[in-house]
Tab-separated table of C-alpha atoms and ligand atoms in Angstrom:
chain	number	residue	atom	x	y	z
A	30	MET	CA	-7.651	2.313	-6.470
A	31	ASP	CA	-9.289	-1.122	-6.432
A	32	ILE	CA	-8.400	-3.032	-3.219
A	33	ARG	CA	-9.605	-6.660	-3.065
A	34	TYR	CA	-9.448	-8.385	0.317
A	35	PHE	CA	-9.319	-12.147	0.879
A	36	ASP	CA	-9.266	-13.869	4.278
A	37	GLU	CA	-6.929	-16.511	2.940
A	38	LEU	CA	-5.045	-17.177	-0.277
A	39	GLU	CA	-2.210	-19.516	-1.140
A	40	SER	CA	-0.169	-16.547	-2.273
A	41	THR	CA	-1.312	-13.144	-3.492
A	42	ASN	CA	1.361	-13.254	-6.218
A	43	ASN	CA	0.087	-16.635	-7.433
A	44	TYR	CA	-3.511	-15.387	-7.321
A	45	CYS	CA	-2.514	-12.549	-9.688
A	46	LYS	CA	-1.306	-15.116	-12.225
A	47	LEU	CA	-4.913	-16.348	-12.536
A	48	LEU	CA	-6.222	-12.889	-13.413
A	49	ASP	CA	-6.679	-11.559	-16.907
A	50	ILE	CA	-4.527	-8.512	-16.243
A	51	SER	CA	-5.603	-6.795	-19.479
A	52	HIS	CA	-9.026	-6.312	-17.826
A	53	ILE	CA	-7.603	-5.144	-14.515
A	54	GLU	CA	-6.918	-1.485	-13.853
A	55	GLU	CA	-3.472	-0.347	-12.812
A	56	PHE	CA	-2.969	-0.100	-9.040
A	57	THR	CA	-5.348	-2.954	-8.272
A	58	VAL	CA	-4.297	-4.480	-4.951
A	59	ILE	CA	-4.842	-8.083	-3.851
A	60	VAL	CA	-4.612	-8.410	-0.063
A	61	ALA	CA	-4.650	-11.626	1.976
A	62	GLY	CA	-5.295	-11.867	5.708
A	63	HIS	CA	-3.298	-15.053	5.575
A	64	GLN	CA	-1.227	-16.839	2.943
A	65	THR	CA	-0.959	-20.623	3.152
A	66	ALA	CA	2.033	-20.763	0.804
A	67	GLY	CA	3.553	-17.284	0.653
A	68	ILE	CA	6.518	-17.043	-1.675
A	69	GLY	CA	9.773	-15.281	-0.906
A	70	GLN	CA	12.820	-14.523	-3.001
A	71	GLN	CA	14.920	-17.342	-4.457
A	72	GLY	CA	12.245	-19.979	-3.893
A	73	ASN	CA	12.037	-19.379	-0.125
A	74	ARG	CA	8.789	-19.363	1.844
A	75	TRP	CA	7.395	-16.091	3.184
A	76	GLU	CA	6.253	-16.575	6.769
A	77	SER	CA	3.547	-14.297	8.181
A	78	GLU	CA	1.186	-14.907	11.108
A	79	ARG	CA	-2.525	-14.839	10.268
A	80	GLY	CA	-4.078	-11.373	10.570
A	81	CYS	CA	-0.935	-9.729	11.936
A	82	ASN	CA	0.851	-8.306	8.919
A	83	LEU	CA	0.401	-6.953	5.424
A	84	THR	CA	0.720	-9.462	2.605
A	85	PHE	CA	-0.432	-8.055	-0.698
A	86	SER	CA	0.303	-7.786	-4.404
A	87	LEU	CA	0.068	-4.621	-6.392
A	88	ILE	CA	-0.607	-4.739	-10.127
A	89	LEU	CA	1.256	-2.064	-12.060
A	90	LYS	CA	1.402	-1.288	-15.770
A	91	PRO	CA	4.674	0.594	-16.224
A	92	THR	CA	4.438	0.583	-20.011
A	93	PHE	CA	6.640	3.722	-19.992
A	94	LEU	CA	9.621	1.503	-19.054
A	95	PRO	CA	11.644	-0.419	-21.619
A	96	ALA	CA	12.412	-4.030	-20.646
A	97	SER	CA	16.035	-3.056	-19.990
A	98	LYS	CA	14.882	-0.715	-17.196
A	99	GLN	CA	13.013	-3.257	-15.065
A	100	TYR	CA	15.292	-2.466	-12.176
A	101	ASP	CA	14.001	1.123	-12.084
A	102	LEU	CA	10.665	-0.273	-10.929
A	103	THR	CA	12.350	-2.314	-8.193
A	104	MET	CA	14.094	0.849	-7.002
A	105	ALA	CA	10.911	2.951	-7.018
A	106	VAL	CA	8.906	0.427	-4.977
A	107	ALA	CA	11.773	-0.041	-2.514
A	108	VAL	CA	12.106	3.739	-2.050
A	109	GLY	CA	8.340	4.057	-1.468
A	110	MET	CA	8.342	1.232	1.082
A	111	ARG	CA	11.401	2.566	2.874
A	112	ASN	CA	9.877	6.011	3.199
A	113	ALA	CA	6.603	4.525	4.466
A	114	VAL	CA	8.339	2.410	7.141
A	115	GLU	CA	10.380	5.399	8.278
A	116	SER	CA	7.290	7.623	8.598
A	117	LEU	CA	5.078	4.978	10.214
A	118	THR	CA	7.620	3.934	12.849
A	119	GLY	CA	9.543	7.187	13.295
A	120	CYS	CA	12.719	5.063	13.275
A	121	LYS	CA	16.007	6.280	11.916
A	122	GLY	CA	18.183	3.662	10.228
A	123	VAL	CA	15.562	2.391	7.779
A	124	SER	CA	17.429	1.276	4.677
A	125	ILE	CA	17.132	-0.736	1.494
A	126	LYS	CA	19.171	-3.892	1.539
A	127	TRP	CA	20.053	-4.685	-2.041
A	128	PRO	CA	18.146	-5.542	-4.072
A	129	ASN	CA	14.885	-4.652	-2.332
A	130	ASP	CA	14.556	-5.755	1.291
A	131	ILE	CA	13.651	-3.066	3.786
A	132	TYR	CA	15.819	-3.164	6.889
A	133	VAL	CA	15.769	-1.319	10.192
A	134	GLU	CA	19.342	-1.361	11.460
A	135	ASN	CA	20.331	-5.022	10.935
A	136	LYS	CA	16.851	-6.522	10.824
A	137	LYS	CA	14.422	-7.229	8.003
A	138	ILE	CA	10.966	-5.689	8.253
A	139	CYS	CA	9.739	-6.040	4.676
A	140	GLY	CA	10.338	-8.237	1.636
A	141	ILE	CA	9.383	-7.474	-1.946
A	142	LEU	CA	9.018	-9.889	-4.847
A	143	THR	CA	8.504	-8.322	-8.268
A	144	THR	CA	7.678	-10.119	-11.509
A	145	CYS	CA	7.426	-8.372	-14.870
A	146	SER	CA	5.677	-9.442	-18.083
A	147	LEU	CA	7.283	-8.079	-21.198
A	148	SER	CA	5.743	-7.290	-24.552
A	149	GLY	CA	7.434	-5.713	-27.592
A	150	GLY	CA	10.543	-4.760	-25.626
A	151	ARG	CA	8.563	-2.967	-22.902
A	152	ILE	CA	7.075	-3.890	-19.553
A	153	ALA	CA	3.412	-4.748	-20.110
A	154	HIS	CA	2.581	-5.302	-16.482
A	155	SER	CA	4.166	-6.101	-13.192
A	156	VAL	CA	3.044	-7.876	-10.031
A	157	VAL	CA	4.742	-6.444	-6.961
A	158	GLY	CA	4.300	-8.720	-3.940
A	159	ILE	CA	4.962	-7.105	-0.583
A	160	GLY	CA	5.172	-8.614	2.882
A	161	LEU	CA	5.454	-6.042	5.689
A	162	ASN	CA	5.794	-7.201	9.290
A	163	VAL	CA	3.391	-5.019	11.248
A	164	ASN	CA	1.994	-6.505	14.478
A	165	GLN	CA	3.735	-9.896	14.681
A	166	THR	CA	5.901	-10.247	17.783
A	167	HIS	CA	7.192	-13.832	17.510
A	168	PHE	CA	8.792	-15.378	14.459
A	169	PRO	CA	9.863	-18.954	13.737
A	170	SER	CA	13.554	-19.510	14.376
A	171	TRP	CA	14.311	-20.219	10.717
A	172	VAL	CA	13.278	-16.684	9.635
A	173	PRO	CA	16.517	-14.679	9.310
A	174	ASN	CA	16.731	-11.367	11.312
A	175	PRO	CA	13.013	-10.525	11.482
A	176	ILE	CA	11.583	-7.368	13.048
A	177	SER	CA	8.115	-5.815	12.953
A	178	MET	CA	6.700	-2.321	13.413
A	179	ASN	CA	5.205	-3.439	16.734
A	180	LEU	CA	8.546	-4.740	18.016
A	181	LEU	CA	10.118	-1.388	17.100
A	182	THR	CA	7.515	0.904	18.633
A	183	GLN	CA	5.437	-1.278	21.041
A	184	LYS	CA	2.331	-0.062	19.207
A	185	ASN	CA	-0.449	-2.099	17.668
A	186	TYR	CA	-1.295	-0.863	14.162
A	187	GLU	CA	-4.569	-0.856	12.256
A	188	LEU	CA	-3.680	-2.863	9.122
A	189	LYS	CA	-6.055	-0.993	6.796
A	190	GLN	CA	-4.516	2.338	7.784
A	191	VAL	CA	-0.991	1.001	7.304
A	192	LEU	CA	-1.963	-0.355	3.883
A	193	ALA	CA	-3.431	3.002	2.805
A	194	PHE	CA	-0.275	4.810	3.929
A	195	VAL	CA	2.049	2.354	2.224
A	196	LEU	CA	0.097	2.474	-1.065
A	197	GLU	CA	0.195	6.269	-1.033
A	198	SER	CA	3.951	6.216	-0.535
A	199	ILE	CA	4.536	3.671	-3.326
A	200	SER	CA	2.236	5.628	-5.608
A	201	SER	CA	4.230	8.803	-5.027
A	202	SER	CA	7.598	7.166	-5.760
A	203	TYR	CA	6.073	5.422	-8.809
A	204	ASN	CA	4.896	8.814	-10.107
A	205	LEU	CA	8.340	10.249	-9.427
A	206	LEU	CA	9.838	7.379	-11.465
A	207	LYS	CA	7.706	8.447	-14.449
A	208	ASP	CA	8.877	12.066	-14.188
A	209	ASN	CA	12.410	11.760	-12.895
A	210	SER	CA	13.987	8.307	-12.719
A	211	THR	CA	17.362	9.877	-11.838
A	212	GLU	CA	15.875	11.136	-8.570
A	213	ILE	CA	14.550	7.644	-7.695
A	214	ARG	CA	17.983	6.179	-8.356
A	215	LYS	CA	19.558	8.890	-6.194
A	216	GLN	CA	17.211	8.143	-3.287
A	217	TYR	CA	17.697	4.381	-3.689
A	218	LEU	CA	21.489	4.651	-3.542
A	219	LYS	CA	21.422	7.171	-0.696
A	220	ASN	CA	19.434	4.737	1.445
A	221	LEU	CA	21.282	1.561	0.488
A	222	PHE	CA	22.156	-0.694	3.443
A	223	ARG	CA	25.896	-0.800	4.177
A	224	ARG	CA	26.878	1.435	1.299
A	225	ASP	CA	30.348	2.987	1.346
A	226	CYS	CA	31.526	0.994	4.362
A	227	GLU	CA	33.550	-2.181	4.404
A	228	SER	CA	31.566	-5.265	5.471
A	229	ASP	CA	31.528	-9.039	5.149
A	230	PHE	CA	29.965	-10.979	2.305
A	231	VAL	CA	30.054	-14.485	0.880
A	232	PHE	CA	30.897	-14.253	-2.822
A	233	ASN	CA	30.546	-17.545	-4.718
A	234	GLY	CA	31.251	-19.458	-1.506
A	235	GLU	CA	34.246	-17.341	-0.433
A	236	THR	CA	34.038	-15.004	2.594
A	237	ILE	CA	35.275	-11.559	1.614
A	238	ARG	CA	35.404	-8.019	2.986
A	239	ALA	CA	34.172	-5.511	0.473
A	240	THR	CA	32.661	-2.065	0.028
A	241	ILE	CA	29.501	-1.493	-2.001
A	242	GLN	CA	30.166	1.141	-4.676
A	243	ASP	CA	27.078	1.151	-6.823
A	244	VAL	CA	24.184	-0.783	-8.351
A	245	ASN	CA	24.269	-0.826	-12.153
A	246	GLN	CA	21.237	-0.266	-14.417
A	247	PHE	CA	20.530	-4.005	-14.544
A	248	GLY	CA	20.445	-4.185	-10.761
A	249	HIS	CA	23.821	-5.858	-10.294
A	250	LEU	CA	25.676	-4.990	-7.105
A	251	GLN	CA	29.103	-3.479	-7.673
A	252	LEU	CA	31.676	-3.889	-4.931
A	253	VAL	CA	35.381	-3.429	-4.386
A	254	ALA	CA	36.918	-6.212	-2.306
A	255	SER	CA	39.612	-5.465	0.282
A	256	ASP	CA	42.167	-7.176	-2.002
A	257	GLY	CA	41.367	-4.612	-4.717
A	258	ARG	CA	39.172	-6.793	-6.947
A	259	SER	CA	36.149	-5.132	-8.548
A	260	LEU	CA	33.097	-7.390	-8.383
A	261	CYS	CA	29.773	-7.156	-10.183
A	262	CYS	CA	27.285	-9.639	-8.753
A	263	ASP	CA	23.776	-10.896	-9.194
A	264	MET	CA	21.670	-12.250	-6.337
A	265	LYS	CA	22.843	-15.838	-6.701
A	266	GLU	CA	26.507	-14.889	-6.363
A	267	ILE	CA	26.589	-12.792	-3.229
A	268	LYS	CA	25.211	-12.917	0.318
A	269	TYR	CA	25.596	-10.387	3.100
A	270	LEU	CA	26.981	-11.664	6.380
A	271	ILE	CA	24.735	-10.038	8.976
B	314	BTN	C1	11.390	-11.847	0.183
B	314	BTN	O1	11.737	-13.031	0.259
B	314	BTN	O2	12.014	-10.968	0.764
B	314	BTN	C2	10.194	-11.456	-0.639
B	314	BTN	C3	8.944	-11.686	0.138
B	314	BTN	C4	7.681	-11.306	-0.593
B	314	BTN	C5	6.457	-11.733	0.186
B	314	BTN	C6	5.203	-11.213	-0.389
B	314	BTN	S1	3.833	-11.455	0.696
B	314	BTN	C7	2.734	-10.980	-0.558
B	314	BTN	C8	3.253	-11.558	-1.861
B	314	BTN	N1	2.726	-12.893	-2.064
B	314	BTN	C9	3.659	-13.824	-1.966
B	314	BTN	O3	3.464	-15.051	-2.047
B	314	BTN	N2	4.852	-13.245	-1.752
B	314	BTN	C10	4.753	-11.806	-1.709
């Protein structure tokens, strides 16, 4: 595994765009001690205090996956991260908030941003950007529901050790995806935040109560609203009320 450390980058995901990925081996990791313009989902910023957390991008080449199965990769990485956070903190209640945030109870500890490049109907390569809150204890007020490993356990973690553990866990769920994608899907659904219980959401601007039933193969969230409607949503259509 090739791990490349940088004191500071704009964004590890953006740095990967500058690389000629065809000359980069799979499982190369770009790590930044600090990102000056970290990117989150849906155009948001990713906030992380210098030297406190893990901010890295992992280059994968899941050429075994057809383009239509991109969501399988999202599930595998989320399962690997969830398992790592559970083992590292010893906390129960570590879950995957659809599509791929890692939560502990009602708080977000890790965000994942995956981009895929397609070629001939298959995934040629993928850049998986991961931000894991490790030792940070104070967050700006605009960051929604943050938590860190330190806030959960009152321990200070060695970042290199946490990175090694996390990469091992992602590697094992990625290998499981190759052999048995059904098992990854099973583990993803089993650990899905607020599955099978009624909770509040905003769906296209309307506040609703609904129960998550499933996530389809394209990664759309399937819910049944309390008025009986079946809903199938992408990320732009639905927000959890937490
Ligand atoms: C989210 O909004 O939940 C996704 C956050 C992803 C953040 C990580 S930090 C490392 C990588 N580089 C970035 O600029 N973003 C991702």
